[in-house]
Amino acid sequence: MLKKTFALLFLLVLYSILGYGQNISHYEKIVNTTTNKQKKLTALDSLLKRTYSKDTDAFIKYSLQYIDLAQELDSIELAAKKAMNLQYPLTNYANDPLNAITVINSVLARKYKIKDSLLLGGLYMKRGSANTKVDLKRAIEDYNVALENFSSKDTMNIADTYLFRGQAYSQMGKFVLAGEDFTRAYTMYEDSEEYDYMVYAQQGIISMFSMNGFHQKAKVERDALIEKMKSLGLNQFLSYEYYNQALDYKKMGNRDLEHKALLMAEKSFDQDNSNKSTYIGIHSRLIEYYCEQNQIIEAKKHLDLLEALDFDLSGNPAAELNFLGGKAKYLQTIGNYETALALAKKKLEIAKSLGVEDEIMGTYSFLSEIYYDMGEYKKSIENNQASAAIKDSIYNRSTANALAYYQTLYETEKKEKELVEKSTSISLLEKDNESFKKAMLFGGIAILLGFGLILLYRNQRHLKSNKVLQEKFSQELLISQEGERRRISKDLHDGIGQQLLVIKNKLMSSGDADTKKMVDHTIEEVRAISRDLHPFQLQELGITKAIEYTINQIDENTTLFISAEIDNIDNIFSKEDEVNIYRIIQESLSNILKHAHAEAGKVSIKKFANNILISIRDNGVGFDFAEKYQDVKSLGLKTLLERTKFLKGQMKVTSKKDNGTVLEFQFPL
């Protein structure tokens, strides 16, 4: 019975293959023999339907013939549809994006004959996709034109364009713009209940963080997406997310968490609905992991699963790349170096054709291992050097992208705050106008209250006089405090510091290493306290270099990423004023380190004809200025204000909770 069943299945498969071949031959004969152009166009259309996703080379060949013939027959909209369908295989499988662009351009040359907004916008969108392989700026331009040509009813195509433009912005390092586009696409997909595509939009944001080394941010976004998938019943995508998390863990060097994530991906894989290429990726990575742990039996189990899978790898280069990597690793582990080498070389070719730098780097490193095992040490070194060069390139680009990301955040924040300040100014003007109207209406009442105002004026003068005395006292206190700091600093440096050096020299002759180490540590602490009490750098380096030195010390010795733009302000202020300016910057940076919980900060000192402008900003938690200033325990802001007044300057604080802080100081020349 079983033999009969197998025989029947074999006949059915054979019949379908023969039938497919006969259909192809039938329509090819029509194409090659008929003189009726319309009949030839119909036959080509039938060939396209039968070769789509089955024979990519044939599909590309017939598509090019169809487009040429459709244009010859002046059927431009038919040519447009086929040009759009041709773009992906021509760009990604044939690796010929320039040809895809040329084909689309030939159709767009007669775009005035295209009335359907879906086709016109779609052509620009598809040309943008091809341009992402050639010129990202042109890709962005194409996506912009596509959005202009789609009509309001083309919702899904508009969402697709935002998604693709976000990916292009991400590749260019414009992460804020990329995030905005991904969010737009996500919202449109969600509103249309296209949850599958909604997932792709969120994955764009996650990939953007991951590819530039923001692995923790990527994990936060991925965890949120996984919860969203579970709530919407999109379980077929879970294995892909766990798989990508495993890849991030590997980049972070956490192999235990990588293994756990791969097992979660394997467990959550949906055999009916999940992507088969994800299945190949999961088991390929498990093969590599178990081989590295020398668990050969476990690795072989996963390799057997992949080799038993009914899946055409030739049509999916990403899946083939993963499979080759897993199998080659297994063969290397069991000592079959020749076959492992051949597979690794093939993997490298695919990785290069796809342009996946992580895979190219990893494959060079793997080839280095195989050559080393084979005793070909020169080739091992060459491949290791190739891997290291790509690693350096990725690191440099990631670092540059990280800096660009934070810089863009700062610029965006600055623009938003400017808009808020302008809105506030408008509101204040409106309130002033309202107050003026009320003043006119109640002018008579104001006259009657004149005597009260006189009394109030006298009281205000008295308060102002007290305030002047208080400010004078505060300024004298600062001068006295600075003098006392200078005296204590000098005593520490010249007295205790010198004594400790004498003790150290004596210990060097006695050979007591532990005690000498303790004395060295104490000397460094005394010097640090001395420097904090009085900045000797001002005398030795000048105020500009002293400020730069302080900023560099913070940047090198703390987790705060700090940048600076500092004009030379040496010999502008008196020595006493220089000390106060230095203290203002020192205390402001100290407040950022202690209270802001910031990741980055920036110090800017600009010299103008009539004044000096100092700006100190951070992206920390922020605070309510009025509330903080009234806090009796908060002496920092009060001290900054007193020092500013001492210099006859102005101080401005712009801060909101969770939105960072900007301190601005302006001093006249």
XYZ file of C-alpha atoms in Angstrom:
669
model
C 0.000 0.000 0.000
C 2.830 2.364 0.966
C 4.664 1.612 -2.307
C 1.528 2.449 -4.302
C 1.152 5.767 -2.470
C 4.744 6.753 -3.207
C 4.317 5.737 -6.843
C 1.184 7.879 -7.148
C 2.914 10.897 -5.598
C 5.851 10.438 -7.948
C 3.548 10.388 -10.985
C 1.731 13.532 -9.812
C 4.993 15.429 -9.339
C 6.316 14.183 -12.686
C 3.078 15.192 -14.402
C 3.178 18.705 -12.942
C 6.818 19.151 -14.020
C 6.107 17.872 -17.529
C 2.976 20.006 -17.724
C 4.928 23.078 -16.621
C 7.594 22.394 -19.252
C 5.022 21.855 -21.988
C 3.211 25.114 -21.122
C 6.483 27.032 -21.242
C 7.388 25.509 -24.612
C 3.912 26.265 -25.982
C 4.061 29.980 -25.152
C 7.709 30.296 -26.164
C 6.790 28.915 -29.573
C 4.079 31.562 -29.951
C 6.520 34.321 -28.942
C 9.125 33.125 -31.440
C 6.818 32.484 -34.399
C 3.815 34.831 -34.338
C 3.809 38.099 -36.253
C 0.777 39.346 -34.317
C 2.254 41.710 -31.713
C -0.817 41.654 -29.476
C -0.833 37.845 -29.462
C 2.901 37.873 -28.685
C 2.289 40.249 -25.759
C -0.374 37.903 -24.356
C 1.947 34.899 -24.688
C 4.723 36.800 -22.871
C 2.274 37.622 -20.080
C 1.481 33.895 -19.730
C 5.204 33.104 -19.561
C 5.652 35.704 -16.806
C 2.887 34.138 -14.725
C 4.490 30.701 -15.069
C 8.096 31.755 -14.347
C 7.422 34.193 -11.503
C 9.246 32.979 -8.330
C 10.101 29.712 -10.155
C 12.740 30.679 -12.717
C 14.179 34.128 -11.987
C 16.443 34.305 -15.041
C 13.573 33.437 -17.385
C 11.257 35.886 -15.594
C 13.769 38.719 -16.108
C 14.253 37.836 -19.797
C 10.510 37.688 -20.563
C 9.817 40.867 -18.551
C 12.310 42.862 -20.614
C 10.740 41.568 -23.847
C 7.224 42.369 -22.581
C 8.145 45.946 -21.550
C 9.778 46.699 -24.923
C 6.799 45.318 -26.844
C 4.220 47.090 -24.636
C 5.979 50.423 -25.229
C 6.078 49.699 -28.949
C 2.297 49.134 -28.803
C 1.923 52.381 -26.787
C 0.528 50.401 -23.803
C 2.530 52.438 -21.275
C 0.494 51.478 -18.216
C 1.001 47.767 -19.004
C 4.734 48.421 -19.376
C 4.688 50.293 -16.033
C 3.179 47.305 -14.178
C 5.793 44.907 -15.531
C 8.653 47.364 -14.873
C 7.546 47.571 -11.238
C 7.404 43.765 -10.951
C 10.833 43.443 -12.579
C 12.662 45.842 -10.236
C 13.093 43.493 -7.258
C 14.483 40.408 -9.058
C 16.654 42.539 -11.333
C 18.084 44.514 -8.391
C 18.423 41.771 -5.799
C 18.776 38.457 -7.646
C 20.552 39.597 -10.821
C 22.415 42.256 -8.795
C 21.827 44.767 -11.607
C 20.124 47.843 -10.066
C 21.383 50.142 -12.835
C 19.493 48.099 -15.435
C 16.363 48.245 -13.254
C 16.698 52.049 -13.117
C 17.179 52.224 -16.902
C 14.028 50.163 -17.529
C 11.927 52.328 -15.189
C 13.353 55.511 -16.759
C 12.274 54.301 -20.210
C 8.692 54.052 -18.923
C 8.811 57.351 -16.998
C 9.922 59.084 -20.212
C 6.248 58.753 -21.292
C 4.693 59.228 -17.843
C 2.198 61.747 -19.246
C 0.309 58.699 -20.588
C -0.012 57.168 -17.107
C -3.262 58.247 -15.437
C -3.246 55.814 -12.525
C -1.649 57.433 -9.425
C -0.821 53.979 -8.068
C 1.330 53.219 -11.124
C 3.024 56.620 -11.328
C 3.858 56.756 -7.634
C 4.816 53.079 -7.729
C 7.377 53.634 -10.504
C 9.171 56.288 -8.457
C 8.989 54.112 -5.350
C 10.495 51.144 -7.238
C 13.211 53.328 -8.759
C 13.989 54.513 -5.238
C 14.390 50.893 -4.114
C 16.856 50.263 -6.943
C 18.709 53.493 -6.145
C 19.298 52.369 -2.547
C 21.921 50.034 -4.031
C 23.490 52.870 -6.051
C 22.862 56.356 -4.595
C 20.963 56.882 -1.327
C 20.378 60.602 -1.971
C 18.653 59.815 -5.271
C 16.662 57.095 -3.527
C 15.363 59.684 -1.033
C 14.460 62.022 -3.919
C 12.551 59.205 -5.658
C 10.615 58.373 -2.485
C 9.724 62.064 -2.068
C 8.385 62.232 -5.647
C 6.492 58.964 -5.105
C 4.705 60.484 -2.090
C 3.769 63.511 -4.220
C 2.241 61.304 -6.947
C 0.273 58.832 -4.832
C -3.322 59.841 -4.158
C -4.997 59.706 -0.746
C -6.577 56.338 -1.623
C -3.143 54.706 -2.106
C -2.722 54.330 1.663
C -0.682 51.151 1.734
C 1.700 52.352 -0.979
C 2.248 55.588 0.923
C 2.997 53.574 4.068
C 5.409 51.376 2.065
C 7.201 54.476 0.784
C 7.623 55.845 4.314
C 9.010 52.454 5.345
C 11.517 52.352 2.464
C 12.516 56.001 2.923
C 13.087 55.303 6.619
C 15.423 52.453 5.696
C 17.350 54.755 3.334
C 17.631 57.490 5.978
C 18.872 54.869 8.438
C 21.616 53.778 6.022
C 22.641 57.447 5.634
C 22.930 57.868 9.413
C 19.954 60.283 9.602
C 18.356 58.406 12.471
C 15.813 60.981 13.657
C 14.344 61.306 10.140
C 14.428 57.520 9.799
C 12.601 57.108 13.101
C 9.916 59.593 12.008
C 9.309 57.678 8.760
C 9.211 54.293 10.498
C 6.704 55.696 13.002
C 4.494 57.106 10.201
C 4.525 53.750 8.406
C 3.801 51.901 11.661
C 0.800 54.143 12.420
C -0.656 53.829 8.907
C -0.312 50.032 8.917
C -1.847 49.825 12.381
C -4.780 52.098 11.431
C -5.430 49.920 8.367
C -5.110 46.761 10.509
C -2.228 45.581 8.320
C -0.459 44.168 11.348
C 2.047 42.081 9.380
C 3.452 45.215 7.754
C 3.228 47.114 11.041
C 5.760 44.606 12.365
C 8.135 45.402 9.470
C 8.010 49.119 10.322
C 8.891 48.492 13.956
C 11.638 46.104 12.872
C 13.098 48.991 10.867
C 13.524 51.027 14.053
C 15.040 48.047 15.866
C 17.448 47.288 12.996
C 18.506 50.954 12.935
C 19.561 50.761 16.582
C 21.141 47.322 16.248
C 23.257 48.018 13.170
C 24.820 51.061 14.851
C 25.682 49.394 18.141
C 22.734 50.641 20.245
C 22.002 47.071 21.333
C 20.284 48.003 24.601
C 17.920 50.413 22.836
C 17.247 47.713 20.230
C 16.375 45.221 22.979
C 13.914 47.627 24.640
C 12.136 48.205 21.307
C 12.227 44.488 20.436
C 10.745 43.467 23.811
C 7.899 45.939 23.286
C 7.300 44.582 19.766
C 7.217 40.991 21.036
C 4.543 41.911 23.584
C 2.570 43.693 20.843
C 2.804 40.611 18.599
C 1.533 38.374 21.369
C -1.431 40.667 22.047
C -2.344 40.717 18.322
C -1.814 36.982 17.818
C 1.082 37.510 15.383
C 2.903 34.463 16.707
C 4.391 33.630 13.302
C 6.821 36.575 13.701
C 8.038 35.752 17.218
C 10.777 33.352 16.141
C 12.271 36.028 13.853
C 12.501 38.527 16.725
C 14.092 36.014 19.098
C 16.508 35.060 16.315
C 17.556 38.688 15.771
C 17.956 39.147 19.520
C 20.308 36.155 19.484
C 22.381 37.853 16.763
C 22.625 41.000 18.907
C 23.692 38.971 21.928
C 26.449 37.416 19.800
C 27.683 40.871 18.771
C 27.702 41.830 22.463
C 29.775 38.716 23.255
C 27.121 37.109 25.490
C 27.017 33.545 24.174
C 24.798 32.158 26.982
C 22.020 34.652 26.238
C 22.546 34.043 22.506
C 21.916 30.317 23.070
C 18.784 30.972 25.155
C 17.396 33.339 22.512
C 18.023 30.763 19.763
C 16.171 28.115 21.769
C 13.269 30.560 22.234
C 13.286 31.185 18.475
C 13.248 27.434 17.793
C 10.422 26.875 20.275
C 8.237 29.694 18.921
C 8.721 28.807 15.234
C 5.374 28.198 13.512
C 5.862 25.420 10.932
C 2.834 26.535 8.908
C 3.166 30.327 8.931
C 6.678 31.382 9.959
C 9.326 32.205 7.353
C 11.355 29.147 6.344
C 14.518 31.244 5.922
C 14.234 32.143 9.620
C 14.101 28.406 10.388
C 17.339 27.926 8.440
C 18.957 30.841 10.252
C 17.996 29.511 13.704
C 19.329 26.000 13.148
C 22.458 27.235 11.343
C 23.342 29.423 14.325
C 22.651 26.531 16.700
C 25.037 24.352 14.670
C 27.738 27.016 15.027
C 27.076 27.421 18.753
C 27.193 23.681 19.510
C 30.340 23.227 17.403
C 32.060 25.989 19.366
C 31.005 24.206 22.572
C 32.315 20.916 21.073
C 28.831 19.346 21.309
C 29.110 17.517 17.983
C 26.050 15.273 18.433
C 23.769 18.263 19.085
C 25.223 20.131 16.113
C 24.639 17.094 13.845
C 20.962 16.924 14.894
C 20.372 20.470 13.672
C 22.342 19.911 10.468
C 20.205 16.827 9.724
C 17.058 18.941 10.190
C 18.271 21.469 7.617
C 19.388 18.880 5.073
C 15.993 17.175 5.315
C 14.182 20.477 4.660
C 12.375 20.834 1.326
C 13.502 24.368 0.478
C 15.145 25.875 -2.620
C 18.161 27.737 -1.243
C 19.174 29.105 -4.646
C 16.195 31.457 -4.610
C 17.026 32.847 -1.171
C 20.667 34.013 -0.871
C 20.285 35.051 2.798
C 19.063 31.571 3.770
C 21.777 29.912 1.666
C 24.400 32.067 3.366
C 23.259 30.885 6.823
C 23.095 27.226 5.767
C 26.584 27.291 4.261
C 27.953 28.876 7.433
C 26.417 26.244 9.705
C 27.434 23.266 7.569
C 30.970 24.572 7.015
C 31.409 25.055 10.767
C 30.310 21.472 11.412
C 32.695 20.103 8.764
C 35.578 22.133 10.197
C 34.840 20.796 13.683
C 34.944 17.150 12.537
C 38.155 17.773 10.567
C 36.804 17.825 6.990
C 38.720 21.002 6.167
C 38.677 20.818 2.350
C 34.873 20.690 2.086
C 34.507 23.256 4.872
C 36.840 25.586 2.959
C 34.843 25.235 -0.269
C 31.565 26.027 1.511
C 33.095 28.980 3.374
C 34.389 30.444 0.091
C 30.935 30.116 -1.447
C 29.445 31.808 1.626
C 31.898 34.695 1.198
C 30.808 35.168 -2.440
C 27.146 35.392 -1.406
C 27.918 37.744 1.502
C 29.809 40.057 -0.878
C 26.991 40.001 -3.433
C 24.501 40.937 -0.696
C 26.852 43.555 0.753
C 26.353 42.343 4.352
C 29.512 43.573 6.076
C 28.993 41.625 9.317
C 28.795 38.373 7.345
C 31.782 39.274 5.149
C 33.842 40.063 8.252
C 32.738 36.864 10.024
C 33.433 34.695 6.966
C 36.954 36.090 6.552
C 37.569 35.273 10.217
C 36.152 31.760 9.692
C 38.365 31.222 6.621
C 41.341 32.290 8.738
C 40.477 29.524 11.244
C 40.156 26.868 8.519
C 43.453 27.836 6.875
C 45.122 27.737 10.286
C 43.748 24.230 10.897
C 45.101 23.201 7.484
C 48.550 24.594 8.307
C 48.349 27.323 5.633
C 49.384 30.093 8.011
C 50.039 32.801 5.419
C 46.483 32.554 4.052
C 45.201 32.420 7.625
C 46.909 35.737 8.411
C 45.679 37.332 5.148
C 42.053 36.439 5.897
C 42.399 37.546 9.517
C 43.717 40.921 8.336
C 40.798 41.254 5.897
C 38.374 40.564 8.752
C 40.106 43.098 11.028
C 39.982 45.797 8.327
C 36.207 45.398 7.934
C 35.778 45.331 11.716
C 37.630 48.663 12.001
C 35.502 50.119 9.212
C 32.268 49.021 10.923
C 33.470 50.388 14.270
C 34.454 53.764 12.790
C 31.150 54.091 10.962
C 29.156 53.056 14.046
C 31.023 55.626 16.127
C 30.398 58.337 13.534
C 26.731 57.349 13.314
C 26.412 57.436 17.102
C 27.851 60.950 17.186
C 25.544 61.998 14.345
C 22.588 60.491 16.185
C 23.214 62.434 19.380
C 24.075 65.623 17.481
C 20.791 65.363 15.560
C 18.914 64.858 18.811
C 20.490 68.045 20.155
C 19.592 70.030 17.037
C 16.022 68.723 17.098
C 15.694 69.552 20.774
C 17.063 73.047 20.128
C 14.501 73.706 17.377
C 11.668 72.404 19.536
C 12.700 74.672 22.405
C 12.920 77.664 20.071
C 9.355 76.962 18.933
C 8.216 76.680 22.556
C 9.931 79.973 23.431
C 8.316 81.722 20.439
C 4.900 80.372 21.424
C 5.481 81.579 24.977
C 6.422 85.064 23.699
C 3.196 85.248 21.667
C 1.170 84.207 24.700
C 2.878 86.865 26.811
C 2.125 89.544 24.203
C -1.540 88.537 24.189
C -1.630 88.738 27.974
C 0.052 92.181 27.879
C -2.628 93.450 25.478
C -5.349 92.128 27.737
C -3.720 93.790 30.740
C -3.571 97.110 28.883
C -7.301 96.982 28.121
C -8.093 96.257 31.730
C -5.811 99.097 32.832
C -7.789 101.537 30.648
C -11.089 100.345 32.092
C -9.937 100.581 35.659
C -7.867 103.753 35.319
C -10.067 105.573 37.786
C -9.572 102.893 40.365
C -5.795 103.137 39.820
C -5.859 106.856 40.722
C -7.698 106.133 43.963
C -5.062 103.568 44.815
C -2.222 106.042 44.160
C -1.426 106.553 47.821
C -1.204 102.816 48.252
C 1.222 102.616 45.347
C 3.416 105.311 46.907
C 3.635 103.274 50.080
C 4.370 100.179 48.022
C 7.110 102.062 46.140
C 8.806 103.097 49.372
C 8.604 99.502 50.577
C 10.112 98.238 47.309
C 13.000 100.718 47.601
C 13.662 99.444 51.071
C 13.626 95.829 49.804
C 15.869 96.749 46.875
C 18.341 98.405 49.231
C 18.403 95.264 51.358
C 18.845 93.158 48.223
C 21.852 95.257 47.101
C 23.433 94.849 50.521
C 22.764 91.095 50.407
C 24.312 90.793 46.926
C 27.349 92.796 48.023
C 27.735 90.530 51.043
C 27.400 87.416 48.837
C 30.023 88.701 46.413
C 32.432 89.576 49.216
C 31.788 86.119 50.653
C 32.714 84.533 47.290
C 35.929 86.580 47.161
C 36.771 85.612 50.726
C 35.917 81.962 50.023
C 38.137 81.915 46.919
C 41.000 83.451 48.894
C 40.604 80.887 51.637
C 40.543 78.095 49.039
C 43.740 79.463 47.518
C 45.436 79.573 50.933
C 44.371 76.012 51.881
C 45.362 74.732 48.422
C 48.808 76.314 48.763
C 49.241 74.872 52.264
C 48.296 71.410 51.021
C 50.600 71.636 48.025
C 53.613 73.264 49.726
C 53.201 71.781 53.192
C 51.615 68.337 53.379
C 52.466 67.564 49.745
C 56.159 68.272 50.245
C 56.242 66.294 53.498
C 54.672 63.303 51.768
C 57.284 63.492 49.003
C 60.040 63.391 51.638
C 58.394 60.320 53.234
C 58.123 58.708 49.796
C 61.825 59.254 49.091
C 62.767 57.694 52.422
C 60.541 54.704 51.735
C 62.190 54.183 48.360
C 65.499 53.589 50.124
C 63.919 51.250 52.701
C 62.164 49.179 49.998
C 58.726 49.087 51.678
C 56.681 48.798 48.430
C 53.176 48.589 49.988
C 53.675 51.665 52.160
C 55.196 53.526 49.192
C 52.091 52.692 47.138
C 49.846 54.066 49.900
C 51.920 57.266 50.075
C 51.725 57.654 46.249
C 47.941 57.315 46.428
C 47.789 59.889 49.266
C 49.971 62.326 47.291
C 47.619 62.047 44.293
C 44.582 62.667 46.516
C 46.239 65.728 48.099
C 47.075 67.064 44.620
C 43.504 66.456 43.423
C 42.061 68.268 46.465
C 44.557 71.091 45.908
C 43.547 71.417 42.236
C 39.833 71.451 43.137
C 40.338 74.107 45.824
C 42.279 76.398 43.503
C 42.684 75.887 39.744
C 46.444 76.266 39.228
C 45.770 75.567 35.531
C 44.560 79.185 35.247
C 48.000 80.481 36.161
C 49.892 77.861 34.164
C 47.745 77.455 31.040
C 45.362 80.411 30.875
C 41.571 80.235 31.223
C 40.874 78.743 27.767
C 43.243 75.789 28.198
C 42.148 75.363 31.836
C 38.513 74.967 30.742
C 39.498 72.541 27.946
C 41.591 70.545 30.432
C 38.629 70.252 32.836
C 36.300 69.122 30.033
C 38.818 66.524 28.811
C 39.230 65.189 32.354
C 35.456 64.693 32.664
C 35.203 63.123 29.191
C 38.038 60.661 29.889
C 37.196 59.733 33.485
C 33.381 59.579 33.515
C 30.623 57.929 31.452
C 29.452 61.345 30.220
C 30.071 61.966 26.493
C 30.966 65.649 26.340
C 31.882 67.839 23.373
C 33.106 71.443 23.259
C 33.300 74.473 20.966
C 35.503 77.028 22.727
C 36.809 80.372 21.422
C 40.027 81.755 22.949
C 39.138 84.149 25.817
C 42.620 84.557 27.323
C 43.646 88.039 28.606
C 40.093 89.439 28.336
C 39.067 89.341 31.995
C 40.921 90.110 35.200
C 42.445 87.190 37.123
C 39.625 87.438 39.681
C 36.972 87.376 36.947
C 38.689 84.413 35.238
C 38.445 82.432 38.481
C 34.689 83.132 38.669
C 34.126 82.130 35.028
C 36.127 78.938 35.584
C 34.087 78.182 38.736
C 30.803 78.723 36.860
C 31.768 76.132 34.233
C 33.263 73.756 36.821
C 30.161 73.888 39.068
C 27.771 73.545 36.102
C 29.553 70.392 34.884
C 29.648 69.058 38.444
C 25.846 69.485 38.656
C 25.423 67.527 35.399
C 27.520 64.651 36.751
C 25.748 64.603 40.129
C 22.122 65.249 39.259
C 21.342 65.156 35.510
C 21.825 61.401 34.796
C 22.816 62.543 31.303
C 24.428 60.518 28.511
C 25.915 63.528 26.723
C 26.708 67.188 27.228
C 28.136 70.137 25.323
C 30.068 73.264 26.349
C 30.111 76.249 23.991
C 32.064 79.503 24.528
C 31.600 82.165 21.842
C 33.427 85.518 21.782
C 31.571 88.438 20.184
C 32.441 92.109 19.798
C 30.654 93.223 22.967
C 30.188 90.106 25.036
C 31.095 86.503 25.783
C 28.346 83.841 25.543
C 28.774 80.569 27.467
C 26.310 77.701 26.903
C 26.319 74.425 28.867
C 23.734 71.801 27.886
C 22.898 68.192 28.684
C 20.286 65.592 27.673
C 19.559 64.523 31.240
C 16.415 64.369 33.380
C 15.987 68.156 33.654
C 14.245 69.982 36.516
C 11.708 72.646 37.442
C 13.825 75.822 37.819
C 11.414 77.732 40.075
C 10.973 74.736 42.368
C 14.715 74.021 42.499
C 15.687 77.643 43.151
C 13.311 77.916 46.129
C 14.737 74.721 47.647
C 16.851 75.823 50.628
C 19.132 72.816 50.091
C 19.884 73.834 46.477
C 22.896 76.149 46.834
C 24.324 75.341 43.383
C 21.976 77.560 41.342
C 22.205 80.411 43.861
C 26.016 80.304 43.764
C 26.005 80.336 39.946
C 23.676 83.351 39.974
C 25.847 85.220 42.506
C 28.983 84.607 40.445
C 27.138 85.820 37.329
C 26.067 89.026 39.084
C 29.635 89.540 40.317
C 30.711 89.570 36.650
C 27.801 91.941 35.769
C 26.462 89.212 33.512
C 23.161 87.494 32.818
C 22.187 83.877 33.490
C 19.398 81.996 31.708
C 18.162 78.496 32.617
C 16.042 76.488 30.152
C 14.928 73.150 31.557
C 11.990 70.782 31.755
C 11.718 67.485 33.524
C 12.877 64.626 31.249
C 13.969 67.103 28.551
C 17.502 68.080 29.570
C 18.894 71.448 30.668
C 20.556 74.447 29.006
C 22.502 76.998 31.094
C 23.425 80.218 29.263
C 25.707 82.947 30.654
C 26.381 86.295 28.966
C 29.203 88.548 30.195
C 29.932 92.055 28.834
C 33.403 93.008 27.567
